[in-house]
Amino acid sequence: MILKKGAKNTLNASLSYGSFNTIQSNFSTTYRAKSGFTVKGSGFYNYSDNDYEVWGRFIYNIAPDGTREPVRVKRFENRYRSYGGRFEAGFTNVKWADNFLIGLNVSEDHNQIQHGQYMTKPYKGRFSEADASVISLNYSKKDFLFKKLDFSTNTVFSNKHEVVNDTVKWTYNWFGEKVIDLRTGKPLLSYTGAQQGAPTINTISENILSSRSVFTYNLNEKNRFIFSNLFYTLDRNEDDLIKPEFQRDFEATFDLQKTVTSLAYEMQAFESRLRTNIFGKFYEQKVNHRKPELVTQNGQTTVVERITKSSTPLFGYGLAASYFVTPELMITASAEKAVRLATANEMFGRPSENVLANPNLKPEQSNNFNVGLQFGPYAINTHKISVAATGFSRNTKDRIVRVSNDRVNDAIQVLPFDNLGRAQSIGYEASFNYSFKDRLFVSMNMSKFNSLYKKKYDDNGKELDIYNRQIPNEPFFTVNGNIQYNFKELIQKNSQLNLYYNFGYVDPFPTIWNDLPDYRTPAQFAQDLGLSYVFPNKQFVLSLDAKNIFDKQVFDNYAVQKPGRAFYLKLNYTLNNF
């Protein structure tokens, strides 16, 4: 962040409490001396029991006769807690730097894991704990070495630790009770020894270095070149404390390195009505995954090291342009050969998020085309209207997606990411905004697209039955809307009361490749109400939010149910120029 000249010293604090024993608190402050010396501090604390109700076709207990009994229950082991702070010190708006800040972040979190990838089997006693220490450097300067050359850099080094603990050996139902074995009358043991797989106290340690630098050379007001480089490296090790000592010497190690270098040219012409950006990018990803294994043959046990090593250089390029037909009407178009490198979690897995490792993931490549139209804001007396619409096409090779289980085997609760092959998406997005006297605001947006699997034959030449089907776990039709009205001085002089209404609709979408109704999320239509009151001194803001007021079922992309009706009260305090 670059402070404006004359920026005020600020202090902000907020506290929110609501349903499911949810607490959210934040604090931030900035102090800048006349010399340019700047100090920033912030902190947060979040907590929630997350014990909201869940129900429907994915929530059931297994009866003694083996049948499924649908239930409506509260999540019984889903607590989340996190806290942390950030401190930055340096100089802003001085001769040698527009922004120079060195920062330190520390944070911790505790997360109970209620179930795996799907909600068909509840867990009890599986949780993760994590902590992180982050050192950062931010620097920016206009006219860096000479006039017209701007430079900025952001470098971050992170040291992270996460422990996934899973040692409880019993099987539980959705009432939080141990399942009883009818043959013995005793609690039923998990056949894997823990809630998800074998017992584990797995410690994951990561060292991450990320640096992004940007040089901008301004030829003149209408033309400039931009050169940027992103460097990312991760070193990850695992140590499962519950395993015997000799096995702990054979834990996997993971190394990932990414480099993205780009050069762009931006131009404005015809009195800035035409704006273009042409760019090229070079991507390189290096992976080194080592997994020692004990192999016994003919009575002899030896160590075999499974090594996955790859280096992938790729090029991308594109062109984006916009043209103002009139001051209120703009046409946009872009075309890009895009590359998406897999994230560390997609490639190396994340046990706390039920993600298995797949170090063989290839980068995702796609040919993307967009064309759009934007109109507004157009004013008619005290009315303002703006409309926008964009059509797009994506043809993708090696699409990276989460593997979809057929749900026939409920024991499968962890899944990896994989390269899907070829996929094609065609769709559009549209939005509408209206305001009246800067008091009434109405907005709406919608998105509709298909996302189809386009690999027709397998490696043996057999036609695939999923060819041309919608890719699971991707909502393909959504609509969102908002209405807000501001009352000025309704209760007190110089005060403001804001009322709002939100709605969100998600069309049913498949959660597995089998598109039967039982494996589609139901239609989702959630509505929110809320108000905020700004006190006359503008320092205090009191707000009340009612989320999902009709307690409708809402889901994430993998049919995991999200909270229903909830209420939150929030107080925000701001002090400027102290």
mmCIF file of N, CA and C in Angstrom, residues 217-334:
data_model
loop_
_atom_site.group_PDB
_atom_site.id
_atom_site.type_symbol
_atom_site.label_atom_id
_atom_site.label_comp_id
_atom_site.label_asym_id
_atom_site.label_seq_id
_atom_site.Cartn_x
_atom_site.Cartn_y
_atom_site.Cartn_z
ATOM 1 N N TYR A 217 8.331 1.334 -17.583
ATOM 2 C CA TYR A 217 8.974 2.454 -18.263
ATOM 3 C C TYR A 217 7.928 3.228 -19.051
ATOM 4 N N ASN A 218 7.708 4.478 -18.673
ATOM 5 C CA ASN A 218 6.702 5.328 -19.304
ATOM 6 C C ASN A 218 7.351 6.138 -20.432
ATOM 7 N N LEU A 219 7.134 5.702 -21.679
ATOM 8 C CA LEU A 219 7.664 6.454 -22.806
ATOM 9 C C LEU A 219 7.090 7.864 -22.823
ATOM 10 N N ASN A 220 5.788 7.931 -22.641
ATOM 11 C CA ASN A 220 5.060 9.198 -22.538
ATOM 12 C C ASN A 220 3.731 8.898 -21.874
ATOM 13 N N GLU A 221 2.822 9.836 -21.911
ATOM 14 C CA GLU A 221 1.537 9.634 -21.234
ATOM 15 C C GLU A 221 0.706 8.532 -21.870
ATOM 16 N N LYS A 222 1.007 8.187 -23.133
ATOM 17 C CA LYS A 222 0.172 7.240 -23.873
ATOM 18 C C LYS A 222 0.817 5.876 -24.082
ATOM 19 N N ASN A 223 2.075 5.743 -23.779
ATOM 20 C CA ASN A 223 2.764 4.489 -24.068
ATOM 21 C C ASN A 223 3.676 4.108 -22.905
ATOM 22 N N ARG A 224 3.677 2.816 -22.590
ATOM 23 C CA ARG A 224 4.580 2.346 -21.545
ATOM 24 C C ARG A 224 4.853 0.854 -21.699
ATOM 25 N N PHE A 225 6.025 0.431 -21.202
ATOM 26 C CA PHE A 225 6.417 -0.980 -21.170
ATOM 27 C C PHE A 225 6.410 -1.447 -19.713
ATOM 28 N N ILE A 226 5.996 -2.688 -19.503
ATOM 29 C CA ILE A 226 5.946 -3.255 -18.153
ATOM 30 C C ILE A 226 6.660 -4.605 -18.168
ATOM 31 N N PHE A 227 7.680 -4.724 -17.341
ATOM 32 C CA PHE A 227 8.402 -5.991 -17.195
ATOM 33 C C PHE A 227 8.215 -6.472 -15.757
ATOM 34 N N SER A 228 7.817 -7.723 -15.599
ATOM 35 C CA SER A 228 7.606 -8.251 -14.248
ATOM 36 C C SER A 228 8.145 -9.664 -14.142
ATOM 37 N N ASN A 229 8.496 -10.014 -12.919
ATOM 38 C CA ASN A 229 9.012 -11.364 -12.660
ATOM 39 C C ASN A 229 8.469 -11.848 -11.320
ATOM 40 N N LEU A 230 7.934 -13.062 -11.326
ATOM 41 C CA LEU A 230 7.465 -13.712 -10.107
ATOM 42 C C LEU A 230 8.301 -14.963 -9.878
ATOM 43 N N PHE A 231 8.889 -15.053 -8.685
ATOM 44 C CA PHE A 231 9.675 -16.227 -8.317
ATOM 45 C C PHE A 231 9.072 -16.819 -7.051
ATOM 46 N N TYR A 232 8.850 -18.141 -7.063
ATOM 47 C CA TYR A 232 8.210 -18.828 -5.932
ATOM 48 C C TYR A 232 8.917 -20.152 -5.716
ATOM 49 N N THR A 233 9.290 -20.431 -4.479
ATOM 50 C CA THR A 233 9.899 -21.719 -4.170
ATOM 51 C C THR A 233 9.362 -22.232 -2.842
ATOM 52 N N LEU A 234 9.129 -23.537 -2.782
ATOM 53 C CA LEU A 234 8.577 -24.184 -1.582
ATOM 54 C C LEU A 234 9.378 -25.434 -1.273
ATOM 55 N N ASP A 235 9.737 -25.563 -0.003
ATOM 56 C CA ASP A 235 10.420 -26.760 0.502
ATOM 57 C C ASP A 235 9.544 -27.334 1.611
ATOM 58 N N ARG A 236 9.058 -28.560 1.415
ATOM 59 C CA ARG A 236 8.075 -29.141 2.340
ATOM 60 C C ARG A 236 8.542 -30.513 2.811
ATOM 61 N N ASN A 237 8.392 -30.740 4.131
ATOM 62 C CA ASN A 237 8.745 -32.028 4.720
ATOM 63 C C ASN A 237 7.635 -32.486 5.657
ATOM 64 N N GLU A 238 7.467 -33.794 5.765
ATOM 65 C CA GLU A 238 6.464 -34.372 6.644
ATOM 66 C C GLU A 238 7.123 -35.312 7.641
ATOM 67 N N ASP A 239 6.540 -35.376 8.841
ATOM 68 C CA ASP A 239 7.065 -36.254 9.897
ATOM 69 C C ASP A 239 5.877 -36.725 10.732
ATOM 70 N N ASP A 240 5.521 -37.988 10.564
ATOM 71 C CA ASP A 240 4.379 -38.546 11.302
ATOM 72 C C ASP A 240 4.894 -39.126 12.625
ATOM 73 N N LEU A 241 4.575 -38.432 13.717
ATOM 74 C CA LEU A 241 5.128 -38.793 15.019
ATOM 75 C C LEU A 241 4.599 -40.115 15.540
ATOM 76 N N ILE A 242 3.487 -40.585 15.012
ATOM 77 C CA ILE A 242 2.903 -41.822 15.535
ATOM 78 C C ILE A 242 3.530 -43.065 14.903
ATOM 79 N N LYS A 243 4.293 -42.877 13.846
ATOM 80 C CA LYS A 243 4.917 -44.010 13.191
ATOM 81 C C LYS A 243 6.169 -44.438 13.952
ATOM 82 N N PRO A 244 6.579 -45.700 13.803
ATOM 83 C CA PRO A 244 7.833 -46.144 14.421
ATOM 84 C C PRO A 244 9.014 -45.333 13.895
ATOM 85 N N GLU A 245 10.058 -45.251 14.723
ATOM 86 C CA GLU A 245 11.211 -44.411 14.393
ATOM 87 C C GLU A 245 11.818 -44.782 13.050
ATOM 88 N N PHE A 246 11.915 -46.071 12.739
ATOM 89 C CA PHE A 246 12.572 -46.460 11.490
ATOM 90 C C PHE A 246 11.753 -46.048 10.273
ATOM 91 N N GLN A 247 10.411 -45.969 10.431
ATOM 92 C CA GLN A 247 9.585 -45.533 9.307
ATOM 93 C C GLN A 247 9.644 -44.016 9.109
ATOM 94 N N ARG A 248 9.862 -43.284 10.188
ATOM 95 C CA ARG A 248 9.889 -41.827 10.086
ATOM 96 C C ARG A 248 11.093 -41.328 9.283
ATOM 97 N N ASP A 249 12.099 -42.194 9.126
ATOM 98 C CA ASP A 249 13.253 -41.834 8.312
ATOM 99 C C ASP A 249 12.929 -41.887 6.816
ATOM 100 N N PHE A 250 11.744 -42.394 6.490
ATOM 101 C CA PHE A 250 11.401 -42.576 5.072
ATOM 102 C C PHE A 250 10.176 -41.752 4.675
ATOM 103 N N GLU A 251 9.992 -40.598 5.318
ATOM 104 C CA GLU A 251 8.887 -39.719 4.958
ATOM 105 C C GLU A 251 9.204 -38.972 3.663
ATOM 106 N N ALA A 252 8.142 -38.600 2.951
ATOM 107 C CA ALA A 252 8.308 -37.927 1.666
ATOM 108 C C ALA A 252 8.781 -36.494 1.852
ATOM 109 N N THR A 253 9.501 -35.992 0.837
ATOM 110 C CA THR A 253 9.889 -34.581 0.778
ATOM 111 C C THR A 253 9.374 -33.991 -0.536
ATOM 112 N N PHE A 254 9.086 -32.709 -0.504
ATOM 113 C CA PHE A 254 8.497 -32.046 -1.660
ATOM 114 C C PHE A 254 9.236 -30.739 -1.919
ATOM 115 N N ASP A 255 9.599 -30.503 -3.168
ATOM 116 C CA ASP A 255 10.223 -29.234 -3.566
ATOM 117 C C ASP A 255 9.529 -28.734 -4.832
ATOM 118 N N LEU A 256 9.149 -27.466 -4.802
ATOM 119 C CA LEU A 256 8.450 -26.862 -5.937
ATOM 120 C C LEU A 256 9.051 -25.489 -6.207
ATOM 121 N N GLN A 257 9.291 -25.202 -7.483
ATOM 122 C CA GLN A 257 9.798 -23.886 -7.873
ATOM 123 C C GLN A 257 9.035 -23.400 -9.100
ATOM 124 N N LYS A 258 8.582 -22.139 -9.038
ATOM 125 C CA LYS A 258 7.849 -21.542 -10.160
ATOM 126 C C LYS A 258 8.488 -20.200 -10.518
ATOM 127 N N THR A 259 8.533 -19.930 -11.822
ATOM 128 C CA THR A 259 8.986 -18.634 -12.309
ATOM 129 C C THR A 259 8.039 -18.179 -13.410
ATOM 130 N N VAL A 260 7.546 -16.945 -13.298
ATOM 131 C CA VAL A 260 6.708 -16.363 -14.339
ATOM 132 C C VAL A 260 7.300 -15.008 -14.694
ATOM 133 N N THR A 261 7.754 -14.861 -15.945
ATOM 134 C CA THR A 261 8.346 -13.616 -16.420
ATOM 135 C C THR A 261 7.494 -13.070 -17.557
ATOM 136 N N SER A 262 7.164 -11.794 -17.494
ATOM 137 C CA SER A 262 6.274 -11.234 -18.513
ATOM 138 C C SER A 262 6.769 -9.877 -18.978
ATOM 139 N N LEU A 263 6.437 -9.564 -20.223
ATOM 140 C CA LEU A 263 6.719 -8.261 -20.817
ATOM 141 C C LEU A 263 5.456 -7.796 -21.519
ATOM 142 N N ALA A 264 5.032 -6.568 -21.211
ATOM 143 C CA ALA A 264 3.793 -6.043 -21.784
ATOM 144 C C ALA A 264 4.028 -4.638 -22.330
ATOM 145 N N TYR A 265 3.251 -4.303 -23.357
ATOM 146 C CA TYR A 265 3.273 -2.954 -23.921
ATOM 147 C C TYR A 265 1.851 -2.413 -23.895
ATOM 148 N N GLU A 266 1.665 -1.269 -23.256
ATOM 149 C CA GLU A 266 0.364 -0.629 -23.168
ATOM 150 C C GLU A 266 0.364 0.663 -23.978
ATOM 151 N N MET A 267 -0.741 0.873 -24.713
ATOM 152 C CA MET A 267 -0.823 2.044 -25.569
ATOM 153 C C MET A 267 -2.219 2.646 -25.497
ATOM 154 N N GLN A 268 -2.285 3.976 -25.572
ATOM 155 C CA GLN A 268 -3.546 4.697 -25.706
ATOM 156 C C GLN A 268 -3.483 5.537 -26.970
ATOM 157 N N ALA A 269 -4.585 5.553 -27.738
ATOM 158 C CA ALA A 269 -4.621 6.294 -28.999
ATOM 159 C C ALA A 269 -6.002 6.906 -29.194
ATOM 160 N N PHE A 270 -6.097 7.760 -30.204
ATOM 161 C CA PHE A 270 -7.362 8.424 -30.528
ATOM 162 C C PHE A 270 -7.946 9.114 -29.298
ATOM 163 N N GLU A 271 -7.107 9.983 -28.715
ATOM 164 C CA GLU A 271 -7.497 10.739 -27.526
ATOM 165 C C GLU A 271 -7.915 9.813 -26.375
ATOM 166 N N SER A 272 -7.174 8.721 -26.252
ATOM 167 C CA SER A 272 -7.351 7.708 -25.194
ATOM 168 C C SER A 272 -8.653 6.926 -25.320
ATOM 169 N N ARG A 273 -9.311 7.012 -26.460
ATOM 170 C CA ARG A 273 -10.527 6.202 -26.650
ATOM 171 C C ARG A 273 -10.166 4.736 -26.896
ATOM 172 N N LEU A 274 -9.017 4.504 -27.524
ATOM 173 C CA LEU A 274 -8.536 3.146 -27.757
ATOM 174 C C LEU A 274 -7.408 2.854 -26.781
ATOM 175 N N ARG A 275 -7.527 1.738 -26.041
ATOM 176 C CA ARG A 275 -6.499 1.316 -25.108
ATOM 177 C C ARG A 275 -6.172 -0.150 -25.375
ATOM 178 N N THR A 276 -4.905 -0.445 -25.542
ATOM 179 C CA THR A 276 -4.501 -1.808 -25.862
ATOM 180 C C THR A 276 -3.384 -2.263 -24.944
ATOM 181 N N ASN A 277 -3.308 -3.569 -24.756
ATOM 182 C CA ASN A 277 -2.255 -4.191 -23.956
ATOM 183 C C ASN A 277 -1.874 -5.491 -24.648
ATOM 184 N N ILE A 278 -0.642 -5.558 -25.124
ATOM 185 C CA ILE A 278 -0.131 -6.785 -25.727
ATOM 186 C C ILE A 278 0.977 -7.323 -24.836
ATOM 187 N N PHE A 279 0.968 -8.633 -24.565
ATOM 188 C CA PHE A 279 1.902 -9.177 -23.578
ATOM 189 C C PHE A 279 2.352 -10.586 -23.949
ATOM 190 N N GLY A 280 3.494 -10.948 -23.418
ATOM 191 C CA GLY A 280 4.006 -12.303 -23.524
ATOM 192 C C GLY A 280 4.508 -12.759 -22.165
ATOM 193 N N LYS A 281 4.383 -14.052 -21.886
ATOM 194 C CA LYS A 281 4.793 -14.587 -20.587
ATOM 195 C C LYS A 281 5.577 -15.881 -20.770
ATOM 196 N N PHE A 282 6.582 -16.043 -19.927
ATOM 197 C CA PHE A 282 7.337 -17.291 -19.881
ATOM 198 C C PHE A 282 7.128 -17.930 -18.514
ATOM 199 N N TYR A 283 6.666 -19.179 -18.522
ATOM 200 C CA TYR A 283 6.395 -19.924 -17.295
ATOM 201 C C TYR A 283 7.389 -21.084 -17.191
ATOM 202 N N GLU A 284 7.858 -21.324 -15.976
ATOM 203 C CA GLU A 284 8.688 -22.503 -15.737
ATOM 204 C C GLU A 284 8.355 -23.069 -14.361
ATOM 205 N N GLN A 285 8.134 -24.366 -14.326
ATOM 206 C CA GLN A 285 7.804 -25.053 -13.079
ATOM 207 C C GLN A 285 8.727 -26.256 -12.909
ATOM 208 N N LYS A 286 9.342 -26.348 -11.732
ATOM 209 C CA LYS A 286 10.222 -27.478 -11.436
ATOM 210 C C LYS A 286 9.698 -28.199 -10.198
ATOM 211 N N VAL A 287 9.609 -29.519 -10.286
ATOM 212 C CA VAL A 287 9.067 -30.344 -9.210
ATOM 213 C C VAL A 287 10.077 -31.426 -8.856
ATOM 214 N N ASN A 288 10.264 -31.634 -7.556
ATOM 215 C CA ASN A 288 11.123 -32.710 -7.072
ATOM 216 C C ASN A 288 10.427 -33.350 -5.871
ATOM 217 N N HIS A 289 9.901 -34.551 -6.059
ATOM 218 C CA HIS A 289 9.172 -35.266 -5.012
ATOM 219 C C HIS A 289 9.883 -36.587 -4.745
ATOM 220 N N ARG A 290 10.322 -36.762 -3.500
ATOM 221 C CA ARG A 290 11.019 -37.997 -3.125
ATOM 222 C C ARG A 290 10.207 -38.734 -2.064
ATOM 223 N N LYS A 291 9.983 -40.012 -2.294
ATOM 224 C CA LYS A 291 9.207 -40.806 -1.351
ATOM 225 C C LYS A 291 9.897 -42.160 -1.147
ATOM 226 N N PRO A 292 10.715 -42.306 -0.094
ATOM 227 C CA PRO A 292 11.345 -43.596 0.203
ATOM 228 C C PRO A 292 10.293 -44.623 0.649
ATOM 229 N N GLU A 293 10.440 -45.850 0.205
ATOM 230 C CA GLU A 293 9.514 -46.920 0.576
ATOM 231 C C GLU A 293 10.297 -48.172 0.945
ATOM 232 N N LEU A 294 9.769 -48.923 1.905
ATOM 233 C CA LEU A 294 10.358 -50.219 2.268
ATOM 234 C C LEU A 294 9.705 -51.304 1.415
ATOM 235 N N VAL A 295 10.526 -52.047 0.681
ATOM 236 C CA VAL A 295 10.030 -53.103 -0.199
ATOM 237 C C VAL A 295 10.668 -54.417 0.217
ATOM 238 N N THR A 296 9.810 -55.455 0.417
ATOM 239 C CA THR A 296 10.298 -56.782 0.826
ATOM 240 C C THR A 296 10.134 -57.760 -0.331
ATOM 241 N N GLN A 297 11.248 -58.377 -0.738
ATOM 242 C CA GLN A 297 11.235 -59.393 -1.779
ATOM 243 C C GLN A 297 12.146 -60.543 -1.363
ATOM 244 N N ASN A 298 11.582 -61.758 -1.444
ATOM 245 C CA ASN A 298 12.333 -62.961 -1.090
ATOM 246 C C ASN A 298 12.923 -62.869 0.310
ATOM 247 N N GLY A 299 12.138 -62.294 1.218
ATOM 248 C CA GLY A 299 12.574 -62.196 2.597
ATOM 249 C C GLY A 299 13.552 -61.076 2.874
ATOM 250 N N GLN A 300 13.938 -60.326 1.837
ATOM 251 C CA GLN A 300 14.878 -59.227 1.998
ATOM 252 C C GLN A 300 14.130 -57.892 1.915
ATOM 253 N N THR A 301 14.377 -57.013 2.896
ATOM 254 C CA THR A 301 13.740 -55.694 2.912
ATOM 255 C C THR A 301 14.749 -54.641 2.494
ATOM 256 N N THR A 302 14.399 -53.878 1.481
ATOM 257 C CA THR A 302 15.278 -52.823 0.983
ATOM 258 C C THR A 302 14.505 -51.506 0.893
ATOM 259 N N VAL A 303 15.257 -50.439 0.813
ATOM 260 C CA VAL A 303 14.662 -49.109 0.664
ATOM 261 C C VAL A 303 14.677 -48.718 -0.810
ATOM 262 N N VAL A 304 13.497 -48.396 -1.335
ATOM 263 C CA VAL A 304 13.384 -47.928 -2.716
ATOM 264 C C VAL A 304 12.882 -46.495 -2.687
ATOM 265 N N GLU A 305 13.604 -45.594 -3.325
ATOM 266 C CA GLU A 305 13.212 -44.190 -3.334
ATOM 267 C C GLU A 305 12.464 -43.874 -4.626
ATOM 268 N N ARG A 306 11.184 -43.572 -4.487
ATOM 269 C CA ARG A 306 10.368 -43.182 -5.636
ATOM 270 C C ARG A 306 10.571 -41.683 -5.873
ATOM 271 N N ILE A 307 11.063 -41.340 -7.046
ATOM 272 C CA ILE A 307 11.376 -39.951 -7.348
ATOM 273 C C ILE A 307 10.509 -39.463 -8.501
ATOM 274 N N THR A 308 9.825 -38.354 -8.275
ATOM 275 C CA THR A 308 9.092 -37.679 -9.348
ATOM 276 C C THR A 308 9.775 -36.346 -9.587
ATOM 277 N N LYS A 309 10.371 -36.203 -10.779
ATOM 278 C CA LYS A 309 11.136 -34.999 -11.072
ATOM 279 C C LYS A 309 10.730 -34.491 -12.444
ATOM 280 N N SER A 310 10.455 -33.200 -12.534
ATOM 281 C CA SER A 310 10.039 -32.647 -13.827
ATOM 282 C C SER A 310 10.426 -31.183 -13.907
ATOM 283 N N SER A 311 10.601 -30.717 -15.151
ATOM 284 C CA SER A 311 10.850 -29.310 -15.428
ATOM 285 C C SER A 311 10.022 -28.942 -16.643
ATOM 286 N N THR A 312 9.150 -27.947 -16.489
ATOM 287 C CA THR A 312 8.185 -27.633 -17.542
ATOM 288 C C THR A 312 8.284 -26.168 -17.934
ATOM 289 N N PRO A 313 8.903 -25.850 -19.097
ATOM 290 C CA PRO A 313 8.875 -24.471 -19.599
ATOM 291 C C PRO A 313 7.714 -24.291 -20.585
ATOM 292 N N LEU A 314 6.978 -23.192 -20.464
ATOM 293 C CA LEU A 314 5.845 -22.914 -21.346
ATOM 294 C C LEU A 314 5.784 -21.422 -21.640
ATOM 295 N N PHE A 315 5.180 -21.071 -22.788
ATOM 296 C CA PHE A 315 4.993 -19.685 -23.173
ATOM 297 C C PHE A 315 3.503 -19.362 -23.261
ATOM 298 N N GLY A 316 3.164 -18.137 -22.885
ATOM 299 C CA GLY A 316 1.809 -17.634 -23.042
ATOM 300 C C GLY A 316 1.868 -16.223 -23.614
ATOM 301 N N TYR A 317 0.790 -15.792 -24.203
ATOM 302 C CA TYR A 317 0.751 -14.459 -24.801
ATOM 303 C C TYR A 317 -0.706 -14.049 -24.989
ATOM 304 N N GLY A 318 -0.900 -12.753 -25.235
ATOM 305 C CA GLY A 318 -2.271 -12.304 -25.408
ATOM 306 C C GLY A 318 -2.355 -10.842 -25.792
ATOM 307 N N LEU A 319 -3.569 -10.431 -26.101
ATOM 308 C CA LEU A 319 -3.867 -9.059 -26.472
ATOM 309 C C LEU A 319 -5.213 -8.680 -25.890
ATOM 310 N N ALA A 320 -5.283 -7.529 -25.247
ATOM 311 C CA ALA A 320 -6.532 -6.996 -24.714
ATOM 312 C C ALA A 320 -6.712 -5.572 -25.224
ATOM 313 N N ALA A 321 -7.946 -5.229 -25.589
ATOM 314 C CA ALA A 321 -8.214 -3.894 -26.123
ATOM 315 C C ALA A 321 -9.586 -3.422 -25.684
ATOM 316 N N SER A 322 -9.709 -2.105 -25.536
ATOM 317 C CA SER A 322 -11.004 -1.492 -25.243
ATOM 318 C C SER A 322 -11.131 -0.222 -26.068
ATOM 319 N N TYR A 323 -12.364 0.085 -26.458
ATOM 320 C CA TYR A 323 -12.603 1.275 -27.285
ATOM 321 C C TYR A 323 -13.869 1.971 -26.813
ATOM 322 N N PHE A 324 -13.741 3.274 -26.518
ATOM 323 C CA PHE A 324 -14.875 4.078 -26.095
ATOM 324 C C PHE A 324 -15.566 4.653 -27.336
ATOM 325 N N VAL A 325 -16.720 4.075 -27.692
ATOM 326 C CA VAL A 325 -17.498 4.602 -28.810
ATOM 327 C C VAL A 325 -18.021 5.988 -28.450
ATOM 328 N N THR A 326 -18.523 6.105 -27.229
ATOM 329 C CA THR A 326 -18.901 7.374 -26.623
ATOM 330 C C THR A 326 -18.347 7.358 -25.203
ATOM 331 N N PRO A 327 -18.380 8.479 -24.479
ATOM 332 C CA PRO A 327 -17.887 8.445 -23.102
ATOM 333 C C PRO A 327 -18.601 7.427 -22.223
ATOM 334 N N GLU A 328 -19.838 7.040 -22.601
ATOM 335 C CA GLU A 328 -20.590 6.085 -21.780
ATOM 336 C C GLU A 328 -20.582 4.667 -22.335
ATOM 337 N N LEU A 329 -20.118 4.466 -23.561
ATOM 338 C CA LEU A 329 -20.209 3.156 -24.210
ATOM 339 C C LEU A 329 -18.811 2.655 -24.570
ATOM 340 N N MET A 330 -18.448 1.496 -24.020
ATOM 341 C CA MET A 330 -17.126 0.921 -24.257
ATOM 342 C C MET A 330 -17.258 -0.519 -24.733
ATOM 343 N N ILE A 331 -16.457 -0.864 -25.736
ATOM 344 C CA ILE A 331 -16.378 -2.234 -26.255
ATOM 345 C C ILE A 331 -15.031 -2.815 -25.840
ATOM 346 N N THR A 332 -15.031 -4.042 -25.351
ATOM 347 C CA THR A 332 -13.793 -4.693 -24.929
ATOM 348 C C THR A 332 -13.634 -6.036 -25.640
ATOM 349 N N ALA A 333 -12.389 -6.434 -25.846
ATOM 350 C CA ALA A 333 -12.108 -7.737 -26.449
ATOM 351 C C ALA A 333 -10.717 -8.179 -26.007
ATOM 352 N N SER A 334 -10.544 -9.480 -25.857
ATOM 353 C CA SER A 334 -9.233 -10.010 -25.490
ATOM 354 C C SER A 334 -9.091 -11.431 -25.992
#
